[in-house]
N, CA and C of each residue as an Amber inpcrd file, in Angstrom:
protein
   561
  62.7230000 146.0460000 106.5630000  61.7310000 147.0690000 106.2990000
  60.8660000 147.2840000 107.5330000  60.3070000 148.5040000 107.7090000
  59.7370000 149.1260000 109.1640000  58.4080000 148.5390000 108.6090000
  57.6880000 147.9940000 109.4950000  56.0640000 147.6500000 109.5940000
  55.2940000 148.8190000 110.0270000  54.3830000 148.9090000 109.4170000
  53.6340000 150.1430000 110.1460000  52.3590000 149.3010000 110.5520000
  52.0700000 149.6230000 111.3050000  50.4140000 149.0960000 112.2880000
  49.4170000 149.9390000 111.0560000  48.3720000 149.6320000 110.5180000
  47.2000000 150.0890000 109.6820000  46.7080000 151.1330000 109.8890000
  47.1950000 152.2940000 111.4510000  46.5820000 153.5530000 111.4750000
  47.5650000 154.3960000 110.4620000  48.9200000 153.6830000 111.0930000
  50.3920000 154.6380000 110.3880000  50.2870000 154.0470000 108.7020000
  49.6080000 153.0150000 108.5070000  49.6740000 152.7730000 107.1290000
  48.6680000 153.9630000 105.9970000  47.3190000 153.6240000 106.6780000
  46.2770000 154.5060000 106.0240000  46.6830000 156.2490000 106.2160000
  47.5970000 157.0320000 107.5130000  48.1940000 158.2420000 107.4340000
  49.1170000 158.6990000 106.3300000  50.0310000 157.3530000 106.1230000
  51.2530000 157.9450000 105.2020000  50.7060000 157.6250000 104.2880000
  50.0000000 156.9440000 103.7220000  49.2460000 157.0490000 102.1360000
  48.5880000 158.0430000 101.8050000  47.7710000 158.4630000 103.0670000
  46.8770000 159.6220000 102.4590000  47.9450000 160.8890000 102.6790000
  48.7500000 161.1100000 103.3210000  50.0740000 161.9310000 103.3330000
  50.9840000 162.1720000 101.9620000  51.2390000 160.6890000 101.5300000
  51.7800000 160.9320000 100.4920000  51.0040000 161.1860000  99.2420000
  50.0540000 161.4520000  99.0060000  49.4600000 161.3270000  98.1190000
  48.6070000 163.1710000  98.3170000  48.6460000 163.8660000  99.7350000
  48.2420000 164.8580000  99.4860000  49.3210000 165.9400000  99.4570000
  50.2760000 165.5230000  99.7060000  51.5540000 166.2240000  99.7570000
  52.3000000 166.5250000  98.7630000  51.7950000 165.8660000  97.1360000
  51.6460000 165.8980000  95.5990000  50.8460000 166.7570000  95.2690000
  49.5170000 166.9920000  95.9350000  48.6840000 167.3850000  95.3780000
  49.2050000 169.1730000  96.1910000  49.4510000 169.1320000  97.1270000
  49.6780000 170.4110000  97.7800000  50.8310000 170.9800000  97.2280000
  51.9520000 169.8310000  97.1530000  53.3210000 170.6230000  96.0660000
  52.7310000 171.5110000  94.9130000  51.8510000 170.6160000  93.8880000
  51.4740000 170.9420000  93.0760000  50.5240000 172.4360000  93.2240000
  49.6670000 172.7000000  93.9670000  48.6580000 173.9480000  94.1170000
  49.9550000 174.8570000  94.7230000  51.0020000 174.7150000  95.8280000
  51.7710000 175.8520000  96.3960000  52.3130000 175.9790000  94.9030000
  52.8910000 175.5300000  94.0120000  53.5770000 175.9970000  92.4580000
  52.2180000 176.6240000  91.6470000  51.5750000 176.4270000  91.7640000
  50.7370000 176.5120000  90.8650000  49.9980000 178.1980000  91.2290000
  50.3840000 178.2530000  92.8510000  50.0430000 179.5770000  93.2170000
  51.3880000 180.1640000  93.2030000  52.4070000 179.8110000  93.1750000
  53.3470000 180.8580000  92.9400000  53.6480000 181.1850000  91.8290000
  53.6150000 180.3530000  90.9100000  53.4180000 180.8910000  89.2090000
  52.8270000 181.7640000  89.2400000  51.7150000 181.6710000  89.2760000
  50.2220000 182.6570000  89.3470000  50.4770000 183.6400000  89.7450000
  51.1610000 183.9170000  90.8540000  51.0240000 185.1370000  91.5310000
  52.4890000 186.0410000  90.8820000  53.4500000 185.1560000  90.4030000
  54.4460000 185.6770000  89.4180000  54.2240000 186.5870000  88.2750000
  53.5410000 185.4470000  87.5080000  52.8680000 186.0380000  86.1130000
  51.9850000 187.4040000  86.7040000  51.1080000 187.2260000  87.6720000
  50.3830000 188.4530000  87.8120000  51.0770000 189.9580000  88.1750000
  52.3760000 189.5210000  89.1520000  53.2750000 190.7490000  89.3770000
  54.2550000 191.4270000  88.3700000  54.6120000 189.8650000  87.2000000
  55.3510000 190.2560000  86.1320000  54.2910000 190.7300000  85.0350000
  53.2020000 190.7770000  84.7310000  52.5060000 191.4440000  83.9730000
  52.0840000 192.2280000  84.5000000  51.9170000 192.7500000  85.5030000
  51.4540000 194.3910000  86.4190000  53.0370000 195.5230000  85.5300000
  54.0490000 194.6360000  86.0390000  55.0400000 195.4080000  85.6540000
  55.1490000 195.9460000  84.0920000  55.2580000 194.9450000  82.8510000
  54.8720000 194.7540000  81.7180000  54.0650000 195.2620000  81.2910000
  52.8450000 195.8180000  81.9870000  52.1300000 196.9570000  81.9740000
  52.3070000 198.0630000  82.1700000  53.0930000 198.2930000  83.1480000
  53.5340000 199.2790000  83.6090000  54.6910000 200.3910000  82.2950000
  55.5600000 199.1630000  81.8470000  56.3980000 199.0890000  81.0290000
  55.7230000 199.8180000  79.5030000  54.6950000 199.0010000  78.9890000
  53.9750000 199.1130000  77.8690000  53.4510000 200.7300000  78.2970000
  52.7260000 201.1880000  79.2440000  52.0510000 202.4850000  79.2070000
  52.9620000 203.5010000  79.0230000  53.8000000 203.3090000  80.1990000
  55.4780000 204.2860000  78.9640000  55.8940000 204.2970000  78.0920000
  56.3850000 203.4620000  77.4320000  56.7070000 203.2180000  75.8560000
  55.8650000 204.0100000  75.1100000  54.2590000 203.9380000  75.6180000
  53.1700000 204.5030000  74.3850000  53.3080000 206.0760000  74.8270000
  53.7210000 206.4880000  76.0550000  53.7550000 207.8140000  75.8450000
  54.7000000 208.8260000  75.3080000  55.8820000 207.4610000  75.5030000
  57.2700000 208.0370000  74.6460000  56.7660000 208.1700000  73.3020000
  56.8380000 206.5910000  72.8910000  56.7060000 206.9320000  71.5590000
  55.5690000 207.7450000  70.8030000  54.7120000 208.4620000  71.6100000
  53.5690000 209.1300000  71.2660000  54.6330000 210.9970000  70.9970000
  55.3780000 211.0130000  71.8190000  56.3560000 212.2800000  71.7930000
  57.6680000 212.3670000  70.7430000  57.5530000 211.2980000  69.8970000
  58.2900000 210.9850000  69.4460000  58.3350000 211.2860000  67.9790000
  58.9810000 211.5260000  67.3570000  58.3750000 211.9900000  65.5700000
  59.6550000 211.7310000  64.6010000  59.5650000 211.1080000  63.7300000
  60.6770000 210.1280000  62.9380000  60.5580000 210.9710000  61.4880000
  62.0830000 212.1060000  61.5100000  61.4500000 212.7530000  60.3630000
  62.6240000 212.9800000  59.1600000  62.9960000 212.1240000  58.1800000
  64.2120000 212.1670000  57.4080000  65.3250000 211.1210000  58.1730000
  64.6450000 210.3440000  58.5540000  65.9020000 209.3840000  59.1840000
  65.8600000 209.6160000  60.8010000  65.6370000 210.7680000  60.8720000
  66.1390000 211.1900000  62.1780000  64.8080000 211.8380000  63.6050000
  65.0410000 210.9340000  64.6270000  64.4020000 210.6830000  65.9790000
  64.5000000 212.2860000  66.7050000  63.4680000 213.2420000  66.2940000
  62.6400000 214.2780000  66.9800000  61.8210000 214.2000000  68.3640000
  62.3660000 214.6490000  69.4170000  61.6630000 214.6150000  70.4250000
  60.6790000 215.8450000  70.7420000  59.4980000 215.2790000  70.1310000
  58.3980000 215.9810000  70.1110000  57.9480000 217.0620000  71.1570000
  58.2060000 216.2040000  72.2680000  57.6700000 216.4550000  73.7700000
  58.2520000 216.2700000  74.4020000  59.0480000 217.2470000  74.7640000
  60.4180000 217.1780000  75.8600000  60.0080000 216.9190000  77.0090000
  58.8940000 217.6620000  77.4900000  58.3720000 217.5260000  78.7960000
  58.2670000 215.8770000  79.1140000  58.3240000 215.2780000  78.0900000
  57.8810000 213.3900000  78.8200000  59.1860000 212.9890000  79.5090000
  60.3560000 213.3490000  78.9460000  61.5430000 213.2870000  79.6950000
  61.7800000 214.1380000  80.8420000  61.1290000 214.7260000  80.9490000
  61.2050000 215.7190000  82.4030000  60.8040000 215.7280000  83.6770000
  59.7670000 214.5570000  83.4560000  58.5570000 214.2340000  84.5050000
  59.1030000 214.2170000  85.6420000  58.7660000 214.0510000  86.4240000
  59.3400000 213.7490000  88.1240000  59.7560000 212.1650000  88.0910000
  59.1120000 211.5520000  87.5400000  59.6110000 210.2070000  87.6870000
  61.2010000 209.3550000  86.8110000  61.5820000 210.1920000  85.7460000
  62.4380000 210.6300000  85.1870000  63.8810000 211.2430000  85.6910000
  63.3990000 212.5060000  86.8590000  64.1890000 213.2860000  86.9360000
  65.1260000 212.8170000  88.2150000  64.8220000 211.6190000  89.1050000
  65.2260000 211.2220000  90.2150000  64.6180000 209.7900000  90.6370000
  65.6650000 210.2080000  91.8220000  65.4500000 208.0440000  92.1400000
  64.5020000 208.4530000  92.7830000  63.0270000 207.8810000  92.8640000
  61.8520000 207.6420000  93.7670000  61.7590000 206.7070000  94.0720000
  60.4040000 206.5280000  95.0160000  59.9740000 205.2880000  94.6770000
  60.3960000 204.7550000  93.8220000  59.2340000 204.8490000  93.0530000
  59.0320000 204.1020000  91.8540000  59.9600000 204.7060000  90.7510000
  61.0940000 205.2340000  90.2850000  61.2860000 205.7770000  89.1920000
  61.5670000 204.9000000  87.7740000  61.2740000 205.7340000  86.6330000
  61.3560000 205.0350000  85.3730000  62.4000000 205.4380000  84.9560000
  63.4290000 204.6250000  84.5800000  64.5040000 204.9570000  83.4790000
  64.1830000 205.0400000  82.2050000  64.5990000 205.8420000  80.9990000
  64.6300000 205.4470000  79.9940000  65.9650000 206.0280000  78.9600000
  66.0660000 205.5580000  77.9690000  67.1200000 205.6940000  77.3370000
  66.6500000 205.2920000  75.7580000  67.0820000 206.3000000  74.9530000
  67.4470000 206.2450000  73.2220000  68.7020000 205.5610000  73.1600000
  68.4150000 204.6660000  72.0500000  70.3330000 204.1200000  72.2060000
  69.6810000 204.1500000  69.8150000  71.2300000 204.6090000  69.6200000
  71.3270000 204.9570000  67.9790000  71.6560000 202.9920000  67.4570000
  71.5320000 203.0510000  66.1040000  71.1090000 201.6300000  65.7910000
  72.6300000 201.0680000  66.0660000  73.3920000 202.1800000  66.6420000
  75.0670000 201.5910000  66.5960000  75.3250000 201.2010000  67.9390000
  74.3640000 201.5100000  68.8040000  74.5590000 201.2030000  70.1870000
  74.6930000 202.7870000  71.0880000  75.1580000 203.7030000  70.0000000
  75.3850000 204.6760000  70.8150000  73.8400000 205.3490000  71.4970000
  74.3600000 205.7140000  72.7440000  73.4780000 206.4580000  73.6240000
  72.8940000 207.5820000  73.2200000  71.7770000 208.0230000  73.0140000
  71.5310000 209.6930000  72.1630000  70.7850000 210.3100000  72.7860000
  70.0370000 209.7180000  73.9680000  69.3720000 210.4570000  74.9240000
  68.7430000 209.6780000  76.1450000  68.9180000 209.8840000  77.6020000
  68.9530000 209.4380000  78.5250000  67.9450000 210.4090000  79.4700000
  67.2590000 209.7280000  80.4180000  66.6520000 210.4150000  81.7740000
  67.3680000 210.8380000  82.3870000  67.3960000 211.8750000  83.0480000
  68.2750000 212.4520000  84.2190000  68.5250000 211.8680000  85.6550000
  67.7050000 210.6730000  85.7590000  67.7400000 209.7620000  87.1750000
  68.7970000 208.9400000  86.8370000  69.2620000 208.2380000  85.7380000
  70.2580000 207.6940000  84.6510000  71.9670000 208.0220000  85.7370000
  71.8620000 209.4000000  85.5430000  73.4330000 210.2600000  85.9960000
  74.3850000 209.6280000  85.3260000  74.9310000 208.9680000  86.0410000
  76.6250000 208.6090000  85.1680000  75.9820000 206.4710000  84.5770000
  75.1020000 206.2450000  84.7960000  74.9730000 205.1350000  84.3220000
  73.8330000 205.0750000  82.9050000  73.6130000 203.5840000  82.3010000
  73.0970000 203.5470000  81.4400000  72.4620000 202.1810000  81.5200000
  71.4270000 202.2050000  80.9850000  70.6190000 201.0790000  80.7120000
  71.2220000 200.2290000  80.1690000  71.0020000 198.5410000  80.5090000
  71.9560000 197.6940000  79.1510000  70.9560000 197.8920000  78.4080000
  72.3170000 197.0580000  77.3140000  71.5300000 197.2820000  75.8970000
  72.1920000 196.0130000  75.1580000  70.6180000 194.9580000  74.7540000
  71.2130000 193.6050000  74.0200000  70.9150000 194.2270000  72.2330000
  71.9580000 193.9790000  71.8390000  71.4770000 194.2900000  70.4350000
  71.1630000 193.2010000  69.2220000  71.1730000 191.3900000  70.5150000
  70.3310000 191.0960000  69.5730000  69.1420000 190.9130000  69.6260000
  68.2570000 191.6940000  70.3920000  66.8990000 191.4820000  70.6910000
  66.3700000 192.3860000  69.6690000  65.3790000 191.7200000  68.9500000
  64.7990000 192.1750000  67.7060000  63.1300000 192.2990000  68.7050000
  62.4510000 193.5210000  68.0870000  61.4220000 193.8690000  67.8270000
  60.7660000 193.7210000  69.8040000  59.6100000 193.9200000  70.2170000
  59.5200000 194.4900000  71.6000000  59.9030000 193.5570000  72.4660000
  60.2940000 193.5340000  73.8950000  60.9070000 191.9600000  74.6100000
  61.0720000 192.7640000  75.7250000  60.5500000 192.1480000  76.8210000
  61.0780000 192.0740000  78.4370000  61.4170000 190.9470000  79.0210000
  62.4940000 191.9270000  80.2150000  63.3500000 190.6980000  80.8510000
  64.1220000 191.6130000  81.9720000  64.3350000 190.5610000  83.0520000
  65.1420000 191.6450000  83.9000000  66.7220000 191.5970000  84.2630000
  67.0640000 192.2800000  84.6460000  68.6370000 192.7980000  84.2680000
  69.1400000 193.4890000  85.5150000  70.4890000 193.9630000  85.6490000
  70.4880000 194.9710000  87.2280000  70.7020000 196.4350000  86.4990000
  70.6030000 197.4180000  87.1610000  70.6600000 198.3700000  86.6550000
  71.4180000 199.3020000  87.7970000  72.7450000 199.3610000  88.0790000
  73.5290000 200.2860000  89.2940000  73.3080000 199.3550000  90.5460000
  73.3150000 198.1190000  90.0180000  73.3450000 196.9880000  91.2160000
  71.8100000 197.0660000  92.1650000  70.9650000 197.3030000  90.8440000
  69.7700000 196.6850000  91.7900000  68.9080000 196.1610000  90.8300000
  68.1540000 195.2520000  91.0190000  67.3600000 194.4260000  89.4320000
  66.4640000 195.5350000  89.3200000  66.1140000 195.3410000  88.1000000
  65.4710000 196.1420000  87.2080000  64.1240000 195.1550000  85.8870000
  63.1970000 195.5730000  86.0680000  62.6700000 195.1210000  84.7540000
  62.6040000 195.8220000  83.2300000  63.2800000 195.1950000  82.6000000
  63.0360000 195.8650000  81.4140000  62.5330000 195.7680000  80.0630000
  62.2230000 196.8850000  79.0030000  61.5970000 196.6520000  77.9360000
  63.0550000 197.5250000  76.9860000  63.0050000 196.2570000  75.6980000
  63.2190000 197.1760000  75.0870000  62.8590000 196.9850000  73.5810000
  63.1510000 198.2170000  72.7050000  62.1700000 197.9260000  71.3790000
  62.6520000 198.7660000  70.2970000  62.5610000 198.4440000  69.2230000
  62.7920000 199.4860000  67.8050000  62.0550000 200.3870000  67.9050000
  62.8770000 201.4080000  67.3320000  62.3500000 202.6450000  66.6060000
  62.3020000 202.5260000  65.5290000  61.0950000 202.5270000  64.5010000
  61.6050000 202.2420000  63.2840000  60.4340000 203.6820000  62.6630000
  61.5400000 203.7250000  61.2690000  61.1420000 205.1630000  60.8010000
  59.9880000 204.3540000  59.3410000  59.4910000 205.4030000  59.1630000
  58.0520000 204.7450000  57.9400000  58.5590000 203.9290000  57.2240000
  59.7910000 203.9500000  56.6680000  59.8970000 203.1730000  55.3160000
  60.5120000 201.6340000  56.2150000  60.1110000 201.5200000  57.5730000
  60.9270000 199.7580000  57.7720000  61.7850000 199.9820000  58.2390000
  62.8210000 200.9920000  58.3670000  64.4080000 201.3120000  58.6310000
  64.3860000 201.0380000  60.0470000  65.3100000 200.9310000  61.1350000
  65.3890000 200.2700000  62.1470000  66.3600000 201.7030000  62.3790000
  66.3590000 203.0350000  63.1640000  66.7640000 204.2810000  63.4780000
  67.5410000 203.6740000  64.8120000  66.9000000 202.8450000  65.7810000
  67.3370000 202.9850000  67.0940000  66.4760000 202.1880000  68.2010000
  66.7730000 202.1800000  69.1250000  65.8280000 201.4220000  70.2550000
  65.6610000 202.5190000  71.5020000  64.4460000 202.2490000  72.0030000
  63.6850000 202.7960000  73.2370000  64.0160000 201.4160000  74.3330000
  64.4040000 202.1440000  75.4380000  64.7000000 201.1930000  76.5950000
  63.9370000 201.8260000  77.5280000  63.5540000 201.1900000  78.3110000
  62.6940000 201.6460000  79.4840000  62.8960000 200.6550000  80.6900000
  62.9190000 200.8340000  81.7500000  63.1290000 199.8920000  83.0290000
  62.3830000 200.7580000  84.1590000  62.1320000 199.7010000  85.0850000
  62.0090000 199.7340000  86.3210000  62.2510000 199.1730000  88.0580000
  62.4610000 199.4300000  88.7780000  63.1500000 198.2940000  89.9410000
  61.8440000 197.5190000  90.0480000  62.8770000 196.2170000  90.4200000
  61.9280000 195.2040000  90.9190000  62.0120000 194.4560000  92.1790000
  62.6810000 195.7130000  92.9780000  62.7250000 195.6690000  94.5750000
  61.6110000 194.7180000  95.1390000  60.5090000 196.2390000  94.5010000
  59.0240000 195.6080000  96.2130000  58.4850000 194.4270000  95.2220000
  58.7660000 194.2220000  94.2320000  58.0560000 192.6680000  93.4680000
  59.0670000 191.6760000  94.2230000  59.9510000 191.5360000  93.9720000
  60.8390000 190.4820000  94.4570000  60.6780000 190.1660000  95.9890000
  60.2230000 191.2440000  96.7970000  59.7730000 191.3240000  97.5340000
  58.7870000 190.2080000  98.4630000  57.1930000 190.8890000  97.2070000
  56.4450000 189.9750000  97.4220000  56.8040000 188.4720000  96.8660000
  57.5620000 188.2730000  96.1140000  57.7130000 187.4740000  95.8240000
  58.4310000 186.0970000  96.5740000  59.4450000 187.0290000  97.0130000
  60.4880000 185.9760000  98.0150000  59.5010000 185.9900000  99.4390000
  58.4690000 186.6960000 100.0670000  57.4130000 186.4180000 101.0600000
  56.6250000 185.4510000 100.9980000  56.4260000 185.4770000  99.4270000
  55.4420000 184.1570000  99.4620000  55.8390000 182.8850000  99.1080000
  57.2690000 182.9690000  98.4370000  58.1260000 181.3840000  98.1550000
  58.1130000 181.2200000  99.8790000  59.2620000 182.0110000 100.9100000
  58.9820000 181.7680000 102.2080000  58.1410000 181.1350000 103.0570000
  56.8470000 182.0010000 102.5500000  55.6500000 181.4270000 103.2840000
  55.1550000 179.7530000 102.7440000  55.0930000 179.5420000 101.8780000
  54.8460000 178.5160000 101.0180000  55.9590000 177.0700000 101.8820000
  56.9620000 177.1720000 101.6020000  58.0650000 176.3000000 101.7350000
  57.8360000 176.2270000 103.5480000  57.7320000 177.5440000 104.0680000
  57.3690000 176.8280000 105.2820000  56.3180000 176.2460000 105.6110000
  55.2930000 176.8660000 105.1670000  54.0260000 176.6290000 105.1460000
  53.8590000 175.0040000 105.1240000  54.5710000 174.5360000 104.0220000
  54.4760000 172.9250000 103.2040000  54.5250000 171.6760000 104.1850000
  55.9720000 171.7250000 105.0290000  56.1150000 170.8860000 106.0640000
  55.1190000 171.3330000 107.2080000  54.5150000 172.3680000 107.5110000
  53.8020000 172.5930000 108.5700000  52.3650000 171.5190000 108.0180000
  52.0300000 172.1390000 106.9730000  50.1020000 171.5880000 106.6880000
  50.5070000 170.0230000 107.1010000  51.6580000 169.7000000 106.1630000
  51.5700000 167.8000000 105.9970000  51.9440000 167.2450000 107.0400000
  52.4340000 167.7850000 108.5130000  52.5740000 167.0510000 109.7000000
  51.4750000 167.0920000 110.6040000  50.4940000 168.5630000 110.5000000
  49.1220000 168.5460000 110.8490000  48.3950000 167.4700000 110.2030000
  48.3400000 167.4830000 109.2140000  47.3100000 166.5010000 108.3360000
  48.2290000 164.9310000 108.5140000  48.6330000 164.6380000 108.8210000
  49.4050000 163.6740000 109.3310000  48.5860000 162.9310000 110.2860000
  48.7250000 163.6540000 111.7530000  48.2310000 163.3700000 113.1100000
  46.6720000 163.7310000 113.0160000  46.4310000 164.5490000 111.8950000
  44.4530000 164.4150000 111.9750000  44.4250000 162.9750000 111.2040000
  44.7990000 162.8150000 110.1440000  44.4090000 161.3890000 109.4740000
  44.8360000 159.7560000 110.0160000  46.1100000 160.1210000 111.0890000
  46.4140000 159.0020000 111.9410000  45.1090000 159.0130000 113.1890000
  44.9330000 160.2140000 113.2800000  43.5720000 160.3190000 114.3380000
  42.3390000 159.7120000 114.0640000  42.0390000 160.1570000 112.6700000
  40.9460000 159.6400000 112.1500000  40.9050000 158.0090000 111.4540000
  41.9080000 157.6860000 110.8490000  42.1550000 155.9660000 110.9840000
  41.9430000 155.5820000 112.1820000  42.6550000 155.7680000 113.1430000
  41.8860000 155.2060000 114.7570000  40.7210000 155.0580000 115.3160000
  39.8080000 155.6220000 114.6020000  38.4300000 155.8410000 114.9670000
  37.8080000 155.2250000 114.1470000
């Protein structure tokens, strides 16, 4: 076993012991900053849904699109930035009405996800976040589901910047704090 002289002893203790505590705060900020980008989105998600389903009118069984114009929007009609997909899918799976940014593709669709749920998925080979949720008509009946998505390009983004920064970050602080606390045992 290697002997360490009492400066290298009192460094790697206080090393190992802050290098737990720093694992722990770099996770603890990348959670954090997860949850905050995945609920920005989830928000994002929820404020559509309410304007769909605000255009929406459930009358004899059957899913009336109130307000055509919500499907028309600019954000709808093409890939932007930011664009929103959305999609009607019938309680059989079939497709019954789609955004025009959509073109020849379609939103997935899990049919055993009961009642509202996000999660992300690819959508034409690029991730996507998505919501999706019942339509249900007054009497309880389950008509169909509302899907809605969005890319999660510039999130993943920030996201993979700051795992990056972090992981490098990690070995950098604890070899500084290393040679200050071997410094400061010496003294």
């Amino acid at each position: 076993m290697i002997q360490l002289n009492f400066r290298n002893r009192i460094a790697f203790n206080y090393i190992a012991v802050t290098a737990a505590l720093i694992a722990g705060l770099f996770f603890i900020i990348y959670f954090t900053v997860s949850d905050i980008v995945y609920g920005h989105l989830d928000s994002d998600l929820d404020a559509e849904t309410n304007e769909v389903y605000n255009s929406l009118v459930v009358l004899n069984d059957t899913i009336i699109y109130a307000n055509p114009f919500e499907w028309k929007e600019s954000e709808h009609g093409q890939i932007e930035v930011n664009p929103t997909f959305m999609q009607i899918i019938d309680k059989s799976g079939t497709v019954i009405k789609k955004t025009p940014n959509l073109r020849g593709t379609n939103i997935s669709f899990n049919p055993a996800i009961k009642n509202k749920q996000y999660f992300n998925t690819i959508l034409a080979g690029s991730p996507v976040r998505q919501l999706q949720t019942e339509i249900i008509s007054p009497n309880n009946k389950i008509l169909g589901y509302l899907i809605i998505a969005i890319p999660l390009e510039e999130s993943a983004v920030v996201l993979n910047n700051l795992q990056y920064t972090l992981v490098v970050g990690y070995p950098i602080v604890l070899i500084v704090l290393f040679f200050i606390s071997r410094f400061i045992a010496g003294k």
